JSON list of C-alpha atoms in Angstrom, two decimals:
[
{"chain": "A", "resi": 1, "resn": "MET", "atom": "CA", "xyz": [-12.40, -0.18, -9.96]},
{"chain": "A", "resi": 2, "resn": "ASN", "atom": "CA", "xyz": [-11.47, -3.25, -8.25]},
{"chain": "A", "resi": 3, "resn": "GLY", "atom": "CA", "xyz": [-11.95, -3.62, -4.44]},
{"chain": "A", "resi": 4, "resn": "LEU", "atom": "CA", "xyz": [-9.60, -1.53, -2.37]},
{"chain": "A", "resi": 5, "resn": "THR", "atom": "CA", "xyz": [-7.30, -3.52, -0.06]},
{"chain": "A", "resi": 6, "resn": "ALA", "atom": "CA", "xyz": [-5.21, -2.14, 2.81]},
{"chain": "A", "resi": 7, "resn": "VAL", "atom": "CA", "xyz": [-1.65, -3.43, 2.78]},
{"chain": "A", "resi": 8, "resn": "ARG", "atom": "CA", "xyz": [-1.37, -4.12, 6.30]},
{"chain": "A", "resi": 9, "resn": "SER", "atom": "CA", "xyz": [-3.97, -6.92, 5.68]},
{"chain": "A", "resi": 10, "resn": "LEU", "atom": "CA", "xyz": [-1.91, -8.59, 3.23]},
{"chain": "A", "resi": 11, "resn": "THR", "atom": "CA", "xyz": [0.62, -9.57, 5.80]},
{"chain": "A", "resi": 12, "resn": "THR", "atom": "CA", "xyz": [0.11, -13.36, 6.56]},
{"chain": "A", "resi": 13, "resn": "LEU", "atom": "CA", "xyz": [-2.11, -13.76, 3.62]},
{"chain": "A", "resi": 14, "resn": "PRO", "atom": "CA", "xyz": [-1.62, -17.23, 1.99]},
{"chain": "A", "resi": 15, "resn": "VAL", "atom": "CA", "xyz": [-0.33, -17.43, -1.62]},
{"chain": "A", "resi": 16, "resn": "VAL", "atom": "CA", "xyz": [-2.53, -20.16, -3.01]},
{"chain": "A", "resi": 17, "resn": "THR", "atom": "CA", "xyz": [-2.02, -21.97, -6.57]},
{"chain": "A", "resi": 18, "resn": "LEU", "atom": "CA", "xyz": [-4.89, -22.40, -8.87]},
{"chain": "A", "resi": 19, "resn": "ASP", "atom": "CA", "xyz": [-4.98, -26.18, -7.74]},
{"chain": "A", "resi": 20, "resn": "GLY", "atom": "CA", "xyz": [-5.70, -25.14, -4.15]},
{"chain": "A", "resi": 21, "resn": "ASP", "atom": "CA", "xyz": [-2.20, -25.65, -2.56]},
{"chain": "A", "resi": 22, "resn": "ALA", "atom": "CA", "xyz": [-0.96, -23.00, -0.18]},
{"chain": "A", "resi": 23, "resn": "VAL", "atom": "CA", "xyz": [2.76, -22.53, -0.89]},
{"chain": "A", "resi": 24, "resn": "ALA", "atom": "CA", "xyz": [3.68, -19.68, 0.98]},
{"chain": "A", "resi": 25, "resn": "HIS", "atom": "CA", "xyz": [2.54, -16.43, 3.09]},
{"chain": "A", "resi": 26, "resn": "VAL", "atom": "CA", "xyz": [3.02, -13.01, 2.25]},
{"chain": "A", "resi": 27, "resn": "LYS", "atom": "CA", "xyz": [5.62, -11.27, 4.51]},
{"chain": "A", "resi": 28, "resn": "ASP", "atom": "CA", "xyz": [6.14, -7.61, 3.21]},
{"chain": "A", "resi": 29, "resn": "THR", "atom": "CA", "xyz": [4.64, -5.79, 0.10]},
{"chain": "A", "resi": 30, "resn": "VAL", "atom": "CA", "xyz": [7.38, -4.04, -1.89]},
{"chain": "A", "resi": 31, "resn": "PHE", "atom": "CA", "xyz": [6.38, -1.34, -4.00]},
{"chain": "A", "resi": 32, "resn": "ASP", "atom": "CA", "xyz": [7.63, 0.41, -7.25]},
{"chain": "A", "resi": 33, "resn": "THR", "atom": "CA", "xyz": [7.19, 3.78, -6.23]},
{"chain": "A", "resi": 34, "resn": "VAL", "atom": "CA", "xyz": [7.92, 5.32, -9.72]},
{"chain": "A", "resi": 35, "resn": "ALA", "atom": "CA", "xyz": [5.13, 3.09, -11.51]},
{"chain": "A", "resi": 36, "resn": "GLY", "atom": "CA", "xyz": [2.76, 3.43, -8.53]},
{"chain": "A", "resi": 37, "resn": "ARG", "atom": "CA", "xyz": [1.92, -0.35, -7.92]},
{"chain": "A", "resi": 38, "resn": "ILE", "atom": "CA", "xyz": [2.90, -3.38, -6.22]},
{"chain": "A", "resi": 39, "resn": "ALA", "atom": "CA", "xyz": [6.37, -4.76, -7.41]},
{"chain": "A", "resi": 40, "resn": "SER", "atom": "CA", "xyz": [6.67, -8.01, -5.24]},
{"chain": "A", "resi": 41, "resn": "PHE", "atom": "CA", "xyz": [5.91, -9.85, -2.14]},
{"chain": "A", "resi": 42, "resn": "THR", "atom": "CA", "xyz": [8.50, -10.91, 0.18]},
{"chain": "A", "resi": 43, "resn": "LEU", "atom": "CA", "xyz": [7.50, -14.51, 1.77]},
{"chain": "A", "resi": 44, "resn": "THR", "atom": "CA", "xyz": [7.37, -16.61, 4.56]},
{"chain": "A", "resi": 45, "resn": "GLY", "atom": "CA", "xyz": [6.83, -20.58, 4.56]},
{"chain": "A", "resi": 46, "resn": "ARG", "atom": "CA", "xyz": [3.73, -22.28, 4.31]},
{"chain": "A", "resi": 47, "resn": "THR", "atom": "CA", "xyz": [2.96, -22.07, 8.20]},
{"chain": "A", "resi": 48, "resn": "LEU", "atom": "CA", "xyz": [2.84, -18.84, 9.87]},
{"chain": "A", "resi": 49, "resn": "MET", "atom": "CA", "xyz": [5.50, -19.91, 12.32]},
{"chain": "A", "resi": 50, "resn": "SER", "atom": "CA", "xyz": [7.95, -20.48, 9.55]},
{"chain": "A", "resi": 51, "resn": "GLY", "atom": "CA", "xyz": [10.84, -18.07, 8.58]},
{"chain": "A", "resi": 52, "resn": "PRO", "atom": "CA", "xyz": [11.48, -15.82, 5.53]},
{"chain": "A", "resi": 53, "resn": "LEU", "atom": "CA", "xyz": [11.88, -17.67, 2.12]},
{"chain": "A", "resi": 54, "resn": "PRO", "atom": "CA", "xyz": [14.69, -17.06, 0.19]},
{"chain": "A", "resi": 55, "resn": "GLN", "atom": "CA", "xyz": [12.13, -16.42, -2.80]},
{"chain": "A", "resi": 56, "resn": "ASP", "atom": "CA", "xyz": [9.86, -13.78, -3.63]},
{"chain": "A", "resi": 57, "resn": "LEU", "atom": "CA", "xyz": [6.56, -13.36, -5.67]},
{"chain": "A", "resi": 58, "resn": "PRO", "atom": "CA", "xyz": [6.95, -10.77, -8.41]},
{"chain": "A", "resi": 59, "resn": "TRP", "atom": "CA", "xyz": [3.76, -8.90, -9.16]},
{"chain": "A", "resi": 60, "resn": "PRO", "atom": "CA", "xyz": [3.48, -10.18, -12.78]},
{"chain": "A", "resi": 61, "resn": "ALA", "atom": "CA", "xyz": [3.56, -13.56, -11.44]},
{"chain": "A", "resi": 62, "resn": "VAL", "atom": "CA", "xyz": [0.35, -13.01, -9.37]},
{"chain": "A", "resi": 63, "resn": "HIS", "atom": "CA", "xyz": [-2.88, -14.42, -11.21]},
{"chain": "A", "resi": 64, "resn": "CYS", "atom": "CA", "xyz": [-5.15, -12.23, -8.83]},
{"chain": "A", "resi": 65, "resn": "LEU", "atom": "CA", "xyz": [-5.00, -10.26, -5.47]},
{"chain": "A", "resi": 66, "resn": "GLY", "atom": "CA", "xyz": [-7.95, -11.30, -3.51]},
{"chain": "A", "resi": 67, "resn": "ARG", "atom": "CA", "xyz": [-9.11, -10.35, -0.01]},
{"chain": "A", "resi": 68, "resn": "HIS", "atom": "CA", "xyz": [-8.26, -13.81, 1.34]},
{"chain": "A", "resi": 69, "resn": "ALA", "atom": "CA", "xyz": [-5.51, -15.02, -0.76]},
{"chain": "A", "resi": 70, "resn": "VAL", "atom": "CA", "xyz": [-2.74, -14.04, -3.51]},
{"chain": "A", "resi": 71, "resn": "MET", "atom": "CA", "xyz": [-3.44, -16.41, -6.40]},
{"chain": "A", "resi": 72, "resn": "VAL", "atom": "CA", "xyz": [-0.67, -17.82, -8.48]},
{"chain": "A", "resi": 73, "resn": "ARG", "atom": "CA", "xyz": [-0.96, -20.36, -11.34]},
{"chain": "A", "resi": 74, "resn": "ASP", "atom": "CA", "xyz": [1.49, -22.59, -9.79]},
{"chain": "A", "resi": 75, "resn": "GLU", "atom": "CA", "xyz": [4.52, -22.93, -7.47]},
{"chain": "A", "resi": 76, "resn": "GLY", "atom": "CA", "xyz": [6.79, -22.01, -10.11]},
{"chain": "A", "resi": 77, "resn": "ALA", "atom": "CA", "xyz": [5.55, -18.23, -9.69]},
{"chain": "A", "resi": 78, "resn": "LEU", "atom": "CA", "xyz": [8.07, -17.93, -6.72]},
{"chain": "A", "resi": 79, "resn": "CYS", "atom": "CA", "xyz": [11.52, -16.77, -7.66]},
{"chain": "A", "resi": 80, "resn": "ASP", "atom": "CA", "xyz": [14.72, -17.69, -5.84]},
{"chain": "A", "resi": 81, "resn": "LEU", "atom": "CA", "xyz": [16.38, -14.68, -4.44]},
{"chain": "A", "resi": 82, "resn": "PRO", "atom": "CA", "xyz": [19.27, -14.23, -2.19]},
{"chain": "A", "resi": 83, "resn": "ARG", "atom": "CA", "xyz": [18.18, -13.07, 1.17]},
{"chain": "A", "resi": 84, "resn": "SER", "atom": "CA", "xyz": [20.34, -9.73, 0.93]},
{"chain": "A", "resi": 85, "resn": "ALA", "atom": "CA", "xyz": [18.66, -8.81, -2.08]},
{"chain": "A", "resi": 86, "resn": "ALA", "atom": "CA", "xyz": [15.01, -9.48, -0.56]},
{"chain": "A", "resi": 87, "resn": "ARG", "atom": "CA", "xyz": [15.68, -7.41, 2.40]},
{"chain": "A", "resi": 88, "resn": "ARG", "atom": "CA", "xyz": [17.09, -4.65, 0.28]},
{"chain": "A", "resi": 89, "resn": "ASP", "atom": "CA", "xyz": [14.15, -4.60, -1.84]},
{"chain": "A", "resi": 90, "resn": "ALA", "atom": "CA", "xyz": [11.78, -4.63, 1.24]},
{"chain": "A", "resi": 91, "resn": "LEU", "atom": "CA", "xyz": [13.39, -1.63, 2.53]},
{"chain": "A", "resi": 92, "resn": "ARG", "atom": "CA", "xyz": [13.53, 0.28, -0.57]},
{"chain": "A", "resi": 93, "resn": "GLY", "atom": "CA", "xyz": [9.89, -0.31, -1.33]},
{"chain": "A", "resi": 94, "resn": "ARG", "atom": "CA", "xyz": [8.67, 0.24, 2.07]},
{"chain": "A", "resi": 95, "resn": "LEU", "atom": "CA", "xyz": [6.04, 3.19, 2.58]},
{"chain": "A", "resi": 96, "resn": "LEU", "atom": "CA", "xyz": [4.41, 2.44, 5.83]},
{"chain": "A", "resi": 97, "resn": "GLY", "atom": "CA", "xyz": [5.93, 4.82, 8.50]},
{"chain": "A", "resi": 98, "resn": "ALA", "atom": "CA", "xyz": [7.18, 7.25, 5.88]},
{"chain": "A", "resi": 99, "resn": "ASP", "atom": "CA", "xyz": [6.92, 11.08, 6.74]},
{"chain": "A", "resi": 100, "resn": "VAL", "atom": "CA", "xyz": [4.60, 12.97, 4.68]},
{"chain": "A", "resi": 101, "resn": "LEU", "atom": "CA", "xyz": [5.87, 16.60, 3.67]},
{"chain": "A", "resi": 102, "resn": "THR", "atom": "CA", "xyz": [4.58, 19.28, 1.38]},
{"chain": "A", "resi": 103, "resn": "ASP", "atom": "CA", "xyz": [6.76, 20.99, -1.08]},
{"chain": "A", "resi": 104, "resn": "GLU", "atom": "CA", "xyz": [6.92, 23.61, 1.20]},
{"chain": "A", "resi": 105, "resn": "GLY", "atom": "CA", "xyz": [8.37, 21.65, 3.95]},
{"chain": "A", "resi": 106, "resn": "ASP", "atom": "CA", "xyz": [5.60, 21.36, 6.29]},
{"chain": "A", "resi": 107, "resn": "MET", "atom": "CA", "xyz": [5.13, 18.17, 8.01]},
{"chain": "A", "resi": 108, "resn": "VAL", "atom": "CA", "xyz": [1.38, 16.75, 7.31]},
{"chain": "A", "resi": 109, "resn": "GLY", "atom": "CA", "xyz": [1.85, 13.21, 8.97]},
{"chain": "A", "resi": 110, "resn": "THR", "atom": "CA", "xyz": [2.80, 9.73, 8.70]},
{"chain": "A", "resi": 111, "resn": "VAL", "atom": "CA", "xyz": [1.80, 6.85, 6.19]},
{"chain": "A", "resi": 112, "resn": "LEU", "atom": "CA", "xyz": [-0.06, 4.48, 8.41]},
{"chain": "A", "resi": 113, "resn": "ASP", "atom": "CA", "xyz": [-1.33, 2.18, 5.62]},
{"chain": "A", "resi": 114, "resn": "VAL", "atom": "CA", "xyz": [-1.44, 2.00, 1.80]},
{"chain": "A", "resi": 115, "resn": "LEU", "atom": "CA", "xyz": [-4.49, 1.13, -0.24]},
{"chain": "A", "resi": 116, "resn": "VAL", "atom": "CA", "xyz": [-4.04, -0.98, -3.54]},
{"chain": "A", "resi": 117, "resn": "GLU", "atom": "CA", "xyz": [-6.49, -2.10, -6.01]},
{"chain": "A", "resi": 118, "resn": "GLY", "atom": "CA", "xyz": [-7.13, -5.69, -6.04]},
{"chain": "A", "resi": 119, "resn": "GLY", "atom": "CA", "xyz": [-7.63, -8.28, -8.84]},
{"chain": "A", "resi": 120, "resn": "THR", "atom": "CA", "xyz": [-4.95, -7.99, -11.45]},
{"chain": "A", "resi": 121, "resn": "SER", "atom": "CA", "xyz": [-4.21, -4.27, -11.00]},
{"chain": "A", "resi": 122, "resn": "GLY", "atom": "CA", "xyz": [-2.06, -3.96, -7.65]},
{"chain": "A", "resi": 123, "resn": "ARG", "atom": "CA", "xyz": [-2.04, -0.15, -8.33]},
{"chain": "A", "resi": 124, "resn": "LEU", "atom": "CA", "xyz": [-1.24, 1.95, -5.35]},
{"chain": "A", "resi": 125, "resn": "VAL", "atom": "CA", "xyz": [-4.56, 4.22, -5.01]},
{"chain": "A", "resi": 126, "resn": "ALA", "atom": "CA", "xyz": [-4.18, 6.19, -1.61]},
{"chain": "A", "resi": 127, "resn": "PHE", "atom": "CA", "xyz": [-2.30, 6.58, 1.65]},
{"chain": "A", "resi": 128, "resn": "ARG", "atom": "CA", "xyz": [-4.00, 6.32, 5.26]},
{"chain": "A", "resi": 129, "resn": "LEU", "atom": "CA", "xyz": [-2.25, 8.79, 7.27]},
{"chain": "A", "resi": 130, "resn": "ALA", "atom": "CA", "xyz": [-1.50, 9.80, 10.99]},
{"chain": "A", "resi": 131, "resn": "ALA", "atom": "CA", "xyz": [-2.36, 13.46, 10.42]},
{"chain": "A", "resi": 132, "resn": "HIS", "atom": "CA", "xyz": [-0.88, 16.14, 12.55]},
{"chain": "A", "resi": 133, "resn": "ARG", "atom": "CA", "xyz": [-3.17, 18.26, 14.40]},
{"chain": "A", "resi": 134, "resn": "GLU", "atom": "CA", "xyz": [-2.64, 21.28, 11.97]},
{"chain": "A", "resi": 135, "resn": "LEU", "atom": "CA", "xyz": [-4.14, 19.14, 9.20]},
{"chain": "A", "resi": 136, "resn": "VAL", "atom": "CA", "xyz": [-7.09, 17.80, 10.92]},
{"chain": "A", "resi": 137, "resn": "HIS", "atom": "CA", "xyz": [-8.31, 18.77, 14.17]},
{"chain": "A", "resi": 138, "resn": "GLY", "atom": "CA", "xyz": [-9.95, 16.29, 16.79]},
{"chain": "A", "resi": 139, "resn": "SER", "atom": "CA", "xyz": [-9.06, 13.05, 18.52]},
{"chain": "A", "resi": 140, "resn": "ARG", "atom": "CA", "xyz": [-6.07, 10.98, 17.87]},
{"chain": "A", "resi": 141, "resn": "HIS", "atom": "CA", "xyz": [-8.66, 8.46, 16.30]},
{"chain": "A", "resi": 142, "resn": "ARG", "atom": "CA", "xyz": [-9.99, 10.70, 13.84]},
{"chain": "A", "resi": 143, "resn": "ARG", "atom": "CA", "xyz": [-6.64, 11.84, 12.80]},
{"chain": "A", "resi": 144, "resn": "HIS", "atom": "CA", "xyz": [-5.62, 8.41, 11.98]},
{"chain": "A", "resi": 145, "resn": "GLN", "atom": "CA", "xyz": [-8.44, 7.85, 9.66]},
{"chain": "A", "resi": 146, "resn": "VAL", "atom": "CA", "xyz": [-7.27, 10.40, 6.90]},
{"chain": "A", "resi": 147, "resn": "TYR", "atom": "CA", "xyz": [-6.81, 9.13, 3.33]},
{"chain": "A", "resi": 148, "resn": "MET", "atom": "CA", "xyz": [-5.09, 11.02, 0.55]},
{"chain": "A", "resi": 149, "resn": "PRO", "atom": "CA", "xyz": [-5.09, 9.90, -3.05]},
{"chain": "A", "resi": 150, "resn": "ARG", "atom": "CA", "xyz": [-1.60, 8.65, -4.37]},
{"chain": "A", "resi": 151, "resn": "GLY", "atom": "CA", "xyz": [-2.22, 10.87, -7.24]},
{"chain": "A", "resi": 152, "resn": "GLU", "atom": "CA", "xyz": [-1.24, 13.74, -5.44]},
{"chain": "A", "resi": 153, "resn": "ALA", "atom": "CA", "xyz": [2.31, 12.52, -4.31]},
{"chain": "A", "resi": 154, "resn": "LEU", "atom": "CA", "xyz": [5.28, 14.12, -6.13]},
{"chain": "A", "resi": 155, "resn": "SER", "atom": "CA", "xyz": [7.90, 11.63, -4.96]},
{"chain": "A", "resi": 156, "resn": "VAL", "atom": "CA", "xyz": [7.91, 8.85, -2.87]},
{"chain": "A", "resi": 157, "resn": "SER", "atom": "CA", "xyz": [10.59, 6.87, -1.41]},
{"chain": "A", "resi": 158, "resn": "GLY", "atom": "CA", "xyz": [11.00, 4.57, 1.58]},
{"chain": "A", "resi": 159, "resn": "ARG", "atom": "CA", "xyz": [11.49, 7.61, 4.15]},
{"chain": "A", "resi": 160, "resn": "THR", "atom": "CA", "xyz": [9.31, 10.42, 2.86]},
{"chain": "A", "resi": 161, "resn": "LEU", "atom": "CA", "xyz": [6.26, 11.05, 0.74]},
{"chain": "A", "resi": 162, "resn": "VAL", "atom": "CA", "xyz": [6.41, 14.56, -0.80]},
{"chain": "A", "resi": 163, "resn": "ILE", "atom": "CA", "xyz": [3.02, 16.20, -1.79]},
{"chain": "A", "resi": 164, "resn": "PRO", "atom": "CA", "xyz": [2.04, 19.54, -3.21]},
{"chain": "A", "resi": 165, "resn": "ALA", "atom": "CA", "xyz": [1.07, 22.28, -0.42]},
{"chain": "A", "resi": 166, "resn": "HIS", "atom": "CA", "xyz": [-2.36, 22.34, -2.01]},
{"chain": "A", "resi": 167, "resn": "ALA", "atom": "CA", "xyz": [-2.97, 18.55, -1.73]},
{"chain": "A", "resi": 168, "resn": "THR", "atom": "CA", "xyz": [-4.03, 18.99, 1.94]},
{"chain": "A", "resi": 169, "resn": "THR", "atom": "CA", "xyz": [-7.26, 20.07, 0.45]},
{"chain": "A", "resi": 170, "resn": "TYR", "atom": "CA", "xyz": [-7.74, 16.57, -1.10]},
{"chain": "A", "resi": 171, "resn": "VAL", "atom": "CA", "xyz": [-7.65, 14.45, 2.00]},
{"chain": "A", "resi": 172, "resn": "THR", "atom": "CA", "xyz": [-10.81, 12.84, 3.27]},
{"chain": "A", "resi": 173, "resn": "ASP", "atom": "CA", "xyz": [-12.00, 11.77, 6.69]},
{"chain": "A", "resi": 174, "resn": "GLY", "atom": "CA", "xyz": [-12.54, 7.80, 6.75]},
{"chain": "A", "resi": 175, "resn": "LEU", "atom": "CA", "xyz": [-12.50, 5.14, 4.30]},
{"chain": "A", "resi": 176, "resn": "PRO", "atom": "CA", "xyz": [-16.32, 5.46, 3.25]},
{"chain": "A", "resi": 177, "resn": "SER", "atom": "CA", "xyz": [-15.75, 9.23, 2.29]},
{"chain": "A", "resi": 178, "resn": "PHE", "atom": "CA", "xyz": [-12.71, 8.59, 0.34]},
{"chain": "A", "resi": 179, "resn": "VAL", "atom": "CA", "xyz": [-14.35, 5.63, -1.51]},
{"chain": "A", "resi": 180, "resn": "ALA", "atom": "CA", "xyz": [-17.50, 7.74, -2.19]},
{"chain": "A", "resi": 181, "resn": "ARG", "atom": "CA", "xyz": [-15.53, 10.65, -3.47]},
{"chain": "A", "resi": 182, "resn": "ALA", "atom": "CA", "xyz": [-13.32, 8.30, -5.70]},
{"chain": "A", "resi": 183, "resn": "GLY", "atom": "CA", "xyz": [-16.55, 6.65, -7.32]},
{"chain": "A", "resi": 184, "resn": "ALA", "atom": "CA", "xyz": [-18.04, 10.09, -7.66]},
{"chain": "A", "resi": 185, "resn": "HIS", "atom": "CA", "xyz": [-15.16, 11.42, -9.61]},
{"chain": "A", "resi": 186, "resn": "HIS", "atom": "CA", "xyz": [-14.37, 8.05, -11.77]},
{"chain": "A", "resi": 187, "resn": "GLY", "atom": "CA", "xyz": [-11.19, 7.59, -10.03]},
{"chain": "A", "resi": 188, "resn": "PRO", "atom": "CA", "xyz": [-9.30, 8.48, -6.75]},
{"chain": "A", "resi": 189, "resn": "GLU", "atom": "CA", "xyz": [-6.76, 10.44, -8.61]},
{"chain": "A", "resi": 190, "resn": "ARG", "atom": "CA", "xyz": [-9.01, 13.24, -9.89]},
{"chain": "A", "resi": 191, "resn": "GLY", "atom": "CA", "xyz": [-11.07, 15.83, -8.43]},
{"chain": "A", "resi": 192, "resn": "MET", "atom": "CA", "xyz": [-10.76, 14.49, -4.59]},
{"chain": "A", "resi": 193, "resn": "HIS", "atom": "CA", "xyz": [-11.77, 18.18, -3.21]},
{"chain": "A", "resi": 194, "resn": "ARG", "atom": "CA", "xyz": [-13.03, 18.65, 0.22]}
]
């Protein structure tokens, strides 16, 4: 498995060509929730004070997603896009802040962040939740360090993530626990029992 990256940490990451030129910065990450992977990135200009660009970076044009930059072969990887389409796609593919409900209608929490696989994968691996007290007892800090594998999701939209009721047994407390369980079971979408 490639390294896991939190989507919130991708915001403002530079988009760099293989020649070393910074051509943009990541503004938002757009997901293809059906395929369970990154679909594209919306962009801002080369400086952090620049406004949004009328271009996006589709995932197939990404050479590699690293911890410090999104690498592309050249500036031709950026695609022209009407601002209205970029805004619509960003809203449709937004997972941060989505409510998490069980298929029995119980509120579990809210998506605080999304973990994706780096490198050439871009696969959506897990969700970090702000868990409700019924799911995880203890301090607010502890309840904000809950991870759930993406494989447990029944459906995902920009507003709601629906999971099977039994999926609450698959959550882990903290990223090290999640990574340890994922590695022990040869993939985060299998056998994530508490």
